[in-house]
CSV table of C-alpha atoms and ligand atoms in Angstrom, one decimal:
chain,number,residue,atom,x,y,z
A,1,UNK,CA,0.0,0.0,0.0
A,2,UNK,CA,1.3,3.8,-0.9
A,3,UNK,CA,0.3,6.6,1.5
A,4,UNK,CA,-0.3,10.0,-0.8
A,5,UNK,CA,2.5,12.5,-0.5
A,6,UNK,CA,0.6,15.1,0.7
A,7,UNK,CA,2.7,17.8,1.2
A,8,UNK,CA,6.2,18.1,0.6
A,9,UNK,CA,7.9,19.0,4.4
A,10,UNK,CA,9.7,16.1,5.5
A,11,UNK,CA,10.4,15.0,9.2
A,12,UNK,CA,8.5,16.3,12.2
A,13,UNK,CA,8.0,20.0,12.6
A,14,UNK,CA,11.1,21.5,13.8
A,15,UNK,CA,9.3,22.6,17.3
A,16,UNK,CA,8.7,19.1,18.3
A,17,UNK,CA,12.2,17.9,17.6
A,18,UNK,CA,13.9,21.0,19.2
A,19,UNK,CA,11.7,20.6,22.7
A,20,UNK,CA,12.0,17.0,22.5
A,21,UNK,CA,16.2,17.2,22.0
A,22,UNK,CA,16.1,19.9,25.2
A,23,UNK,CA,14.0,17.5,27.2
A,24,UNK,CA,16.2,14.8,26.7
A,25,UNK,CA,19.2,16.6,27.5
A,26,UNK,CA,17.5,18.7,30.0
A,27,UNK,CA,18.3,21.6,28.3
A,28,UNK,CA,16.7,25.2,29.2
A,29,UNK,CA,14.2,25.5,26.4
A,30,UNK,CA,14.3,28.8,24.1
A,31,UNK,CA,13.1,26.5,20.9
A,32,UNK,CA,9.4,26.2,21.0
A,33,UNK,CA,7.0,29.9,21.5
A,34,UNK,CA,5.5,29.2,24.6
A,35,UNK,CA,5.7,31.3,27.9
A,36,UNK,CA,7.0,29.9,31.2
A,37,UNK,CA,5.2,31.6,33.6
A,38,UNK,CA,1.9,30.8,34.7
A,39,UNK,CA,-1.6,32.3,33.7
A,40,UNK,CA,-3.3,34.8,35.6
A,41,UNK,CA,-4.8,32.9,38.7
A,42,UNK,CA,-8.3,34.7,37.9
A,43,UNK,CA,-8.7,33.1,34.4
A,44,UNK,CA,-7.9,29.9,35.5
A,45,UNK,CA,-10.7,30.0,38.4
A,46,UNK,CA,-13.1,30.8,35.6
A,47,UNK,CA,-12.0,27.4,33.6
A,48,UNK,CA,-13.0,25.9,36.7
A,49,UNK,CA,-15.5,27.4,37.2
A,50,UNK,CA,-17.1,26.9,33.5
A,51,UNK,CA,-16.6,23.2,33.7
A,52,UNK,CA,-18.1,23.4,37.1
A,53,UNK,CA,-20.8,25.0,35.7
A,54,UNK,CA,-23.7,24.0,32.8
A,55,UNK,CA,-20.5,24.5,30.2
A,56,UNK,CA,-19.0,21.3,29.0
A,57,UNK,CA,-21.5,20.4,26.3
A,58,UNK,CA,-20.8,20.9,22.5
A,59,UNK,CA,-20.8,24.7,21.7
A,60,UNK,CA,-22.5,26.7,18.6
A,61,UNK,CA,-20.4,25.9,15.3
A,62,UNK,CA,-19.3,29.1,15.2
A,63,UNK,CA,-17.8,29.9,18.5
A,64,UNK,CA,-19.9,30.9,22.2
A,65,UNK,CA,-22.3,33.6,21.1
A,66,UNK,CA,-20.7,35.4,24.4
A,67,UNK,CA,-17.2,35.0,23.8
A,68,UNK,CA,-17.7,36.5,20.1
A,69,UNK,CA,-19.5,39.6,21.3
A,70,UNK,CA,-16.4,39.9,23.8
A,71,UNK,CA,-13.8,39.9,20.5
A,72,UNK,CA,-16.0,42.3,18.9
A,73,UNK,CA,-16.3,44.4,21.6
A,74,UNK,CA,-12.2,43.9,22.2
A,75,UNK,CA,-11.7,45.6,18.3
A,76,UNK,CA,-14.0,48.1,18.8
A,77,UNK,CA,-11.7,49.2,22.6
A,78,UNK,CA,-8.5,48.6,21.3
A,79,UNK,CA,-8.6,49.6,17.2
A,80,UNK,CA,-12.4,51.6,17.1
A,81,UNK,CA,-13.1,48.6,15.0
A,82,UNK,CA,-16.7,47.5,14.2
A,83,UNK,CA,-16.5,43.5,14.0
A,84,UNK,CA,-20.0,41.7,13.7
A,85,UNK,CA,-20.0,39.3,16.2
A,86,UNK,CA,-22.7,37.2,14.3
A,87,UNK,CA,-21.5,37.0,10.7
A,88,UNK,CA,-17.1,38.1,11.1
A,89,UNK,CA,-16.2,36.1,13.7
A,90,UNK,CA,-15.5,32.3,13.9
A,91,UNK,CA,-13.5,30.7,17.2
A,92,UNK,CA,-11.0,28.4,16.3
A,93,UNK,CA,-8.8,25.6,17.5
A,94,UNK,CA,-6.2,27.5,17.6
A,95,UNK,CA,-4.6,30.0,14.7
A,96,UNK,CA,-2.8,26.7,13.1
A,97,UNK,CA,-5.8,25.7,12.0
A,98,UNK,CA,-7.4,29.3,11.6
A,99,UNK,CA,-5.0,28.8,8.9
A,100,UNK,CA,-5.4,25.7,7.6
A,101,UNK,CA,-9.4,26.9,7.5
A,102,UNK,CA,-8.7,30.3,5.6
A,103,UNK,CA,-6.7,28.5,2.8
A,104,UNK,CA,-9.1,25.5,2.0
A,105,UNK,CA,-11.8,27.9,1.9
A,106,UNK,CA,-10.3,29.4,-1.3
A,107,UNK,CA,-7.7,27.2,-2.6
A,108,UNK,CA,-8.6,25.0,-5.4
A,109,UNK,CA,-6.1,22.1,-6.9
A,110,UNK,CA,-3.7,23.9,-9.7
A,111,UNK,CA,-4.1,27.6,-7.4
A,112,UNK,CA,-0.8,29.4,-6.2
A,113,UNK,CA,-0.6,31.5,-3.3
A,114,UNK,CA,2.5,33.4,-2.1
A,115,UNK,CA,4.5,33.2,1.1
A,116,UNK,CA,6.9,35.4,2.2
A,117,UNK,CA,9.8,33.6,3.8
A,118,UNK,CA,11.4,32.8,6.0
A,119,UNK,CA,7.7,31.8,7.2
A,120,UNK,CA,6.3,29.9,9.9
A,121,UNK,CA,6.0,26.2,9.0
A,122,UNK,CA,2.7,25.2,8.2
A,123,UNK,CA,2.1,27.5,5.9
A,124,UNK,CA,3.4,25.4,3.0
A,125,UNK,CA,2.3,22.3,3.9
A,126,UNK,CA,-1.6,23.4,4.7
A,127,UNK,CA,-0.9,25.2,1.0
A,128,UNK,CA,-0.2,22.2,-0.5
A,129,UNK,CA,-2.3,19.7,1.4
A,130,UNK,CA,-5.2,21.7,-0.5
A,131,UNK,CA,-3.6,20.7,-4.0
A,132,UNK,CA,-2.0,24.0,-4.5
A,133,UNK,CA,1.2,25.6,-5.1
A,134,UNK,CA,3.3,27.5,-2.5
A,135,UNK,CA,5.5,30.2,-4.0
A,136,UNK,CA,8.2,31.5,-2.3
A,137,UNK,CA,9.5,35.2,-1.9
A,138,UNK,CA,12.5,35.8,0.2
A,139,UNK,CA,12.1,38.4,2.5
A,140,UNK,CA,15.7,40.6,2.3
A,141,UNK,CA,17.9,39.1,5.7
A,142,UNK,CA,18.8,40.7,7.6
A,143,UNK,CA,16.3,43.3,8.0
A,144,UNK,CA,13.7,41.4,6.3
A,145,UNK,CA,11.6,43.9,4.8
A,146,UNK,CA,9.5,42.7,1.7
A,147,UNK,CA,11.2,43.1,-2.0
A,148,UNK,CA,8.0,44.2,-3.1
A,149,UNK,CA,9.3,44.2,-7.3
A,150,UNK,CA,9.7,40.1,-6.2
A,151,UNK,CA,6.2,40.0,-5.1
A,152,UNK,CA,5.2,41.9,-7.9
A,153,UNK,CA,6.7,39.3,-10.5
A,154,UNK,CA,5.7,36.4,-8.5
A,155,UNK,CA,2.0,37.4,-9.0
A,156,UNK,CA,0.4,35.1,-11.9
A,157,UNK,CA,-3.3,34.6,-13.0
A,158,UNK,CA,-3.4,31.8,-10.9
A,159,UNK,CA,-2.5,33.3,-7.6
A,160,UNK,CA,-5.5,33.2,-5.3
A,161,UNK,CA,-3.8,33.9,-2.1
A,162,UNK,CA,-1.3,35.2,-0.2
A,163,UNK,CA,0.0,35.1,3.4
A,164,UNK,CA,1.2,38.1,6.0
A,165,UNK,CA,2.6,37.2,9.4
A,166,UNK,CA,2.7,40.6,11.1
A,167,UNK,CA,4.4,40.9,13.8
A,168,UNK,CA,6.4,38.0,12.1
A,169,UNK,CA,7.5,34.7,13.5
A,170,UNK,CA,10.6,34.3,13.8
A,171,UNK,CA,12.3,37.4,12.6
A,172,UNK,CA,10.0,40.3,14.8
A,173,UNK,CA,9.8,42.3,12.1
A,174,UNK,CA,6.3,44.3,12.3
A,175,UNK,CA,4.6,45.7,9.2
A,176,UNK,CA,3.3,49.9,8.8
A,177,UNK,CA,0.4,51.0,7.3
A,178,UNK,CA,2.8,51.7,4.8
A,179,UNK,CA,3.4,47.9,3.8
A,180,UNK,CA,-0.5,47.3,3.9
A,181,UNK,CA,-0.9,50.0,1.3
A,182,UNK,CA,1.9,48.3,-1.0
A,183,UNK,CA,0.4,45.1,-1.0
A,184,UNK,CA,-3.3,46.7,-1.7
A,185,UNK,CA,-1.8,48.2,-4.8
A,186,UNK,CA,-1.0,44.8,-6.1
A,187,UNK,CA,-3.6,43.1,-5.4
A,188,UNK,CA,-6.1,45.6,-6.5
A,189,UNK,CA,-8.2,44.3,-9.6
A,190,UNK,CA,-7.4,40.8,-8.7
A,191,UNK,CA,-8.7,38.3,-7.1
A,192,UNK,CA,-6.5,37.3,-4.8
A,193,UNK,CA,-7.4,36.6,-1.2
A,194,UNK,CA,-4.8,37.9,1.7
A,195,UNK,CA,-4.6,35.3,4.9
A,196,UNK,CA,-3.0,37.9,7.6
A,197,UNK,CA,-1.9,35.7,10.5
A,198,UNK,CA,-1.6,38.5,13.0
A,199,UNK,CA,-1.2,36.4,16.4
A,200,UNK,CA,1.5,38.3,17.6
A,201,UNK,CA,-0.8,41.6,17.5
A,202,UNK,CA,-0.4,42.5,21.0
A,203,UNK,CA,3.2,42.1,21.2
A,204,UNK,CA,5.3,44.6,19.9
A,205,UNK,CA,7.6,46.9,20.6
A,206,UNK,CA,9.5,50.2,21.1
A,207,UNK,CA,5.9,52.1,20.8
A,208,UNK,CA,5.3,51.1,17.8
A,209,UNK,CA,1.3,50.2,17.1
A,210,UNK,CA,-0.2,46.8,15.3
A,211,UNK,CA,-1.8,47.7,12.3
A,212,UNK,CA,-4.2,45.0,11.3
A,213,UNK,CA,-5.8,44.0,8.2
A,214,UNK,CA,-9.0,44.8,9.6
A,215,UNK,CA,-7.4,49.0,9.7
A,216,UNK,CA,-7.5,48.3,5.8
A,217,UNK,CA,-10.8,49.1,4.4
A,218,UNK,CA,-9.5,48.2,0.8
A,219,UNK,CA,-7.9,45.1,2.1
A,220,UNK,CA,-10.0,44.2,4.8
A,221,UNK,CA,-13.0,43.0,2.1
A,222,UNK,CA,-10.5,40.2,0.8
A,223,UNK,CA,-8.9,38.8,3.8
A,224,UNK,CA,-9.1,36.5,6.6
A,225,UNK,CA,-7.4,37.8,9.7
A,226,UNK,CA,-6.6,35.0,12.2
A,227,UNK,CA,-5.7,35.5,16.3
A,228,UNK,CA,-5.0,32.9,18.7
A,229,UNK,CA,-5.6,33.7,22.8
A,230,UNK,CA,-2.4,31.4,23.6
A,231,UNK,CA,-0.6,34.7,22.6
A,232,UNK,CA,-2.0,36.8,24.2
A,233,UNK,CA,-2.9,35.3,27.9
A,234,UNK,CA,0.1,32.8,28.1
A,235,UNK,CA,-2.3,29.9,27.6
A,236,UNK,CA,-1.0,28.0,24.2
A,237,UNK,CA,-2.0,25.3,25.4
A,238,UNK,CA,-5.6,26.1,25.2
A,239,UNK,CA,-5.3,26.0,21.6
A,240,UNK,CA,-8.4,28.7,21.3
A,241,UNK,CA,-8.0,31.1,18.3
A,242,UNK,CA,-10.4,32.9,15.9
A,243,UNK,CA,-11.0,34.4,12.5
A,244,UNK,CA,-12.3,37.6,11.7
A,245,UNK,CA,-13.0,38.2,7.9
A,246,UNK,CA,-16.5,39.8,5.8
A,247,UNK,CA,-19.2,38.1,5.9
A,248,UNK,CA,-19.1,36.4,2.6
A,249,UNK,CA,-15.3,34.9,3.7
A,250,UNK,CA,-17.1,33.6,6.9
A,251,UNK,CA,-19.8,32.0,5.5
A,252,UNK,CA,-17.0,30.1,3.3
A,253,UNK,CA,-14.4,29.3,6.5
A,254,UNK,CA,-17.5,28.2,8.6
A,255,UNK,CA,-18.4,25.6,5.3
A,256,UNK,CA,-15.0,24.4,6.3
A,257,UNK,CA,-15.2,24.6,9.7
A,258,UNK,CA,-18.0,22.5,10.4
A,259,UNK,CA,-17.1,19.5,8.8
A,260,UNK,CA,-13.0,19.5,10.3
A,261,UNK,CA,-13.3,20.5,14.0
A,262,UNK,CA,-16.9,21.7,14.4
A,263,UNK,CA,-16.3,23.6,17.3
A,264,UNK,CA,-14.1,24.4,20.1
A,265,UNK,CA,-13.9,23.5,24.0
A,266,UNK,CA,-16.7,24.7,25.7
A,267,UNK,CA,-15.7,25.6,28.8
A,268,UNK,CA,-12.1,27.9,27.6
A,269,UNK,CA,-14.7,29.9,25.6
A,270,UNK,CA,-16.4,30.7,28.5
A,271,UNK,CA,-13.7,31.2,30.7
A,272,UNK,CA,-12.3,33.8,27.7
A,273,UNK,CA,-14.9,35.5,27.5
A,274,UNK,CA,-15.7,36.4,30.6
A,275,UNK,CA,-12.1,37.0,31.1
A,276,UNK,CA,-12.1,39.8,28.3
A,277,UNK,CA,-15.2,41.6,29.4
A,278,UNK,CA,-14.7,41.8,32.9
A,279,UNK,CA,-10.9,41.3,34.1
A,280,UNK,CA,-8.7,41.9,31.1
A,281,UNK,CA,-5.0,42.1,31.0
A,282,UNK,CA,-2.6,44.3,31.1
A,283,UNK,CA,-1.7,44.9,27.5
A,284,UNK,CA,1.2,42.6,27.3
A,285,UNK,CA,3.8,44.5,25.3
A,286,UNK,CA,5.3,46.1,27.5
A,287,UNK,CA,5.8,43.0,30.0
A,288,UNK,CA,7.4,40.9,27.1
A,289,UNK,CA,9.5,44.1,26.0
A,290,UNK,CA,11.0,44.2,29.3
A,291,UNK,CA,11.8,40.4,28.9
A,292,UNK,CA,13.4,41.3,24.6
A,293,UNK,CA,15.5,44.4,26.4
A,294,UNK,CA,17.0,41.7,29.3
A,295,UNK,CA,17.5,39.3,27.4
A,296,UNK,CA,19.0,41.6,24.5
A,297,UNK,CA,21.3,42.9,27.6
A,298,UNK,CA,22.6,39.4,29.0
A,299,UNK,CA,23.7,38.4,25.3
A,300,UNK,CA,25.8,41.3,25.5
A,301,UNK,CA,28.2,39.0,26.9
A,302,UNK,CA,27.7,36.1,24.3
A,303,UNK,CA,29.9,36.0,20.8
A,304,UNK,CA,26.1,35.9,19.1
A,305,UNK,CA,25.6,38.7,16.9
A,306,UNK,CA,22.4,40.4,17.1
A,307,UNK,CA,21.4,42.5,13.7
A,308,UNK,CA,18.2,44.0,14.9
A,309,UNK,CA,16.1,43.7,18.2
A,310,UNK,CA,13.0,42.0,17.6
A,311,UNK,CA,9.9,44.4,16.8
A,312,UNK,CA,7.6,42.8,17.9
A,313,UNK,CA,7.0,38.6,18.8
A,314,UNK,CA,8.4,36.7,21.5
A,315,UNK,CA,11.5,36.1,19.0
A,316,UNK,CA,14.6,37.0,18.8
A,317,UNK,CA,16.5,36.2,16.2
A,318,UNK,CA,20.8,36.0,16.7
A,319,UNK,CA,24.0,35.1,14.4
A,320,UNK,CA,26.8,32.5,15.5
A,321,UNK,CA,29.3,33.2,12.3
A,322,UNK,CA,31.6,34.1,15.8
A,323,UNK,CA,30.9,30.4,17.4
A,324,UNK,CA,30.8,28.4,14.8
A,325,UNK,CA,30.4,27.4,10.9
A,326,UNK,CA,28.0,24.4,11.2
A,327,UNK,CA,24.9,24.5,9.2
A,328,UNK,CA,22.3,25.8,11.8
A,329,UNK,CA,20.7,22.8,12.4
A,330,UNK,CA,23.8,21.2,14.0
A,331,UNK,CA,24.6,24.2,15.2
A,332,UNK,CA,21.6,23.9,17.5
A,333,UNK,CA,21.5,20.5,18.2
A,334,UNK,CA,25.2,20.9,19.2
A,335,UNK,CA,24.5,24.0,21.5
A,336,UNK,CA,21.4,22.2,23.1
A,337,UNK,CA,23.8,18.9,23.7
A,338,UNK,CA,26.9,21.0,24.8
A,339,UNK,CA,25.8,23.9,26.5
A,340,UNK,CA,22.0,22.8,27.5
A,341,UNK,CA,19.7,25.9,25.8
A,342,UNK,CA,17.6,24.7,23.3
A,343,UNK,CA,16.8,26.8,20.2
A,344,UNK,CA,15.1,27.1,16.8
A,345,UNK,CA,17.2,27.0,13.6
A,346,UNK,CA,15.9,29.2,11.1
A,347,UNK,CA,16.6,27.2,7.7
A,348,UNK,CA,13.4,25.0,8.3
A,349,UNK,CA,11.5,28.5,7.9
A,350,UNK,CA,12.3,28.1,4.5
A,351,UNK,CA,11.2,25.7,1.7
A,352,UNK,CA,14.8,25.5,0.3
A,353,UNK,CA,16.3,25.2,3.6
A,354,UNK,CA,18.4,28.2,2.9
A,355,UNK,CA,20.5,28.4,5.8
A,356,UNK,CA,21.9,32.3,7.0
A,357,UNK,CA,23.6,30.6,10.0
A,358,UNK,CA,21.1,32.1,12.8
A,359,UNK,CA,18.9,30.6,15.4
A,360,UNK,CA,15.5,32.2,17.1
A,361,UNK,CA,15.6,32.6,20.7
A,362,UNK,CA,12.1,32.5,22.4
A,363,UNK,CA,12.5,35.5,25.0
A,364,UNK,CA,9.0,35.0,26.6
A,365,UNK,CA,10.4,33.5,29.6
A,366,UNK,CA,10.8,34.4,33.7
A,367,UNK,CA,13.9,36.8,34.1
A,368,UNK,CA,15.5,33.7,35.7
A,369,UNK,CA,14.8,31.3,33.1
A,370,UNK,CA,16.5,34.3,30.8
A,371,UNK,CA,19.6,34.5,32.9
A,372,UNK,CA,20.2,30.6,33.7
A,373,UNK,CA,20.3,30.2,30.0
A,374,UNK,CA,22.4,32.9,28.6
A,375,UNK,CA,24.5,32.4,31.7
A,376,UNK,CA,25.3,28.6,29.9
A,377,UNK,CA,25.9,30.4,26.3
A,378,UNK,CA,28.7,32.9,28.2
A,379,UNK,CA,30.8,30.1,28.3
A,380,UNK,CA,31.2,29.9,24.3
A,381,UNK,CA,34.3,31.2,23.6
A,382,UNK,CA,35.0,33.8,21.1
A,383,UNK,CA,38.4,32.4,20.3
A,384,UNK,CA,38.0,28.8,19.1
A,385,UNK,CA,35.4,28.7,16.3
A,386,UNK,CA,33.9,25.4,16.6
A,387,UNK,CA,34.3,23.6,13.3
B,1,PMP,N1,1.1,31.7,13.5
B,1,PMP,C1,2.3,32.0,14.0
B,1,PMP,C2,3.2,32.9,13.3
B,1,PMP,C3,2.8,31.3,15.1
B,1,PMP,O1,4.0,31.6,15.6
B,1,PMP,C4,2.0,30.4,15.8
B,1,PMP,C5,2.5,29.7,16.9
B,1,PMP,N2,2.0,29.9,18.0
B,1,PMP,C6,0.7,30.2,15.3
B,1,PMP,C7,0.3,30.8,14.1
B,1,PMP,C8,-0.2,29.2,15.9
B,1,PMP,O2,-1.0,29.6,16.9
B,1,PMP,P1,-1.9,28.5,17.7
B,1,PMP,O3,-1.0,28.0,18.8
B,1,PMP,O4,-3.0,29.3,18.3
B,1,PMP,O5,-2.3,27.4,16.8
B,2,LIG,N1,4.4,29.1,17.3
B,2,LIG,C1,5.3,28.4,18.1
B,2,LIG,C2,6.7,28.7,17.7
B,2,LIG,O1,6.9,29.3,16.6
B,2,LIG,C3,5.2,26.9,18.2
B,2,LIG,C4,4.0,26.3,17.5
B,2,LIG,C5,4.2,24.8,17.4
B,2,LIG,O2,4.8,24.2,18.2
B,2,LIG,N2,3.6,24.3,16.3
B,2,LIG,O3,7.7,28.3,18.3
């Protein structure tokens, strides 16, 4: 018997083998995005609570009527959006599949859509998976600000979609109304279909703002704009996300919706959205910019190289051309073996692997978590470059 090829990524997704490798070696983990502190005490009680409570049956297709108003009413505080609650706004498992969702809704076998790379890693796959061609454009390292004349050309008839990640995973870069209006001038007239993956909206930096699709009238009539809570209150493992897109878009992501996960846990909706409408958080950005500027301090004293801070993200990406010249995925398997902090390489953020020699750092971490690990990569020495 022949299993189909249905994508072309090979191996297990790089997160699961970097965690894995630093559990194993009981390495301090900087690999995989997740936060090491706990979640506010008060949102847990209300998971408790929920399940407690009448809330553990299957929920509405479309997400908890309650917990929808909530996001609306959350765009309306923080951007002055207006987002219908009944007809824009579908909860998720998660933003992975928010993803996943968004392109099966419009991709058809034989359809491109564009990536920018590098670019987090199911993007590709969930492109292909659907029949469809992923095209590349490199995004200029090491600033990684879009070449829009390579977008431009990589355009065809066939191009039905294409996919932001702003503030980006794993470089931090963070996109201006600016690069919004770029991308509506090439889109204009077609029909292409934008997929802005915006989870790391309420992290970012150095008072700069999050502009989201959504800010885009133009734009905002052709795209799909996909959250995830785990972001935003520490809680990946929820695995609670949403979309917001027009009506129209909705009705097509909830045809999808409804025959792949149906719904989403019952009682985390709940718990969210009473969370949002009553408690709230402290926006987060300025928390997990404290964590970027100590962490951008202790490697200081480190031979990596840093090119630019993160903008936004709980990323930071660094250089080791000082360390060593291995490819960057020995690189980090060797630093997680030898020296016990676990990273991300960048290269798999690429379909051809291309490899610029840096890892990611995941920053969102307690101060001592920060300091116990960059106090193991002090020990590198500038003078001997590893071979
Ligand atoms: N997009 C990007 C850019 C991410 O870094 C992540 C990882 N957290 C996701 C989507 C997925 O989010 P979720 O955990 O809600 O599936
Ligand atoms: N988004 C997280 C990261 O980039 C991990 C998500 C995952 O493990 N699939 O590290």
């Amino acid at each position: 018997m022949i299993l189909p090829q249905k994508h072309s990524a090979t191996g297990t997704t790089i997160f699961t083998v970097m965690s894995a490798l630093a559990q194993q070696h009981n390495a301090i983990n900087l690999s995989q995005g997740f936060p090491d502190f706990p979640i506010d005490e008060r949102l847990a009680d209300l998971l408790h609570e929920a399940a407690k409570g009448a809330y553990n049956q299957y929920s509405p297709m479309p997400g908890v009527p309650m917990l929808r108003q909530a996001i609306s009413d959350d765009f309306k505080r923080r951007y002055g959006l207006d987002v219908n609650a009944d007809t824009e706004v579908t909860v998720t498992p998660g933003a992975t599949y928010a993803i996943y969702t968004a392109f099966t809704s419009v991709l058809q076998a034989g359809d491109e859509a564009i990536v920018l790379e590098p670019a987090y890693d199911s993007y590709i796959p969930n492109i292909e998976m659907n029949g469809a061609k992923a095209v590349p454009v490199p995004l200029s390292a090491p600033s990684f600000d879009v070449d829009w004349d390579k977008v431009k050309v990589a355009i065809t008839p066939k191009t039905k979609a294409i996919i932001i990640n702003t503030p980006h995973n794993p470089t931090g870069a963070a996109w201006s109304r600016s690069d919004w209006d770029k991308l509506a001038e090439l889109v204009r007239g077609t029909g292409i279909y934008i997929l802005s993956d915006e989870v790391y909206e309420q992290i970012i930096f150095d008072g700069k703002e999050h502009y989201t699709v959504l800010q885009h009238e133009e734009l905002r009539q052709r795209s799909f704009a996909l959250y995830s809570f785990g972001k935003v209150f520490h809680n990946t493992g929820w695995k609670i996300g949403y979309c917001i897109a027009p009506p129209m878009l909705t009705q097509a992501f909830r045809r999808i919706h409804q025959f792949l996960g149906f719904s989403v846990n019952t009682p985390g909706q709940y718990a969210l959205a009473c969370y949002l409408e009553t408690v709230r958080n402290e926006p987060i950005s300025k928390m997990m910019q404290a964590k970027r500027d100590y962490f951008l301090e202790l490697m200081r004293d480190t031979p990596f190289t840093i090119h630019m801070p993160a903008g936004g993200s709980y990323f930071q990406v660094a250089g080791y051309e000082r360390i060593s010249d291995m490819g960057d995925m020995d690189f980090a398997k060797w630093l997680t073996e030898e020296y016990g902090v676990a990273t991300i390489p960048v290269s798999p953020f690429y379909s051809n692997k291309k490899d610029d020699k840096f890892v990611r750092f995941c920053f969102a971490k307690k101060e001592e978590t920060l300091r116990e690990a960059v106090g193991r990569l002090k020990a590198l020495s500038t003078a001997s470059l590893v071979k």
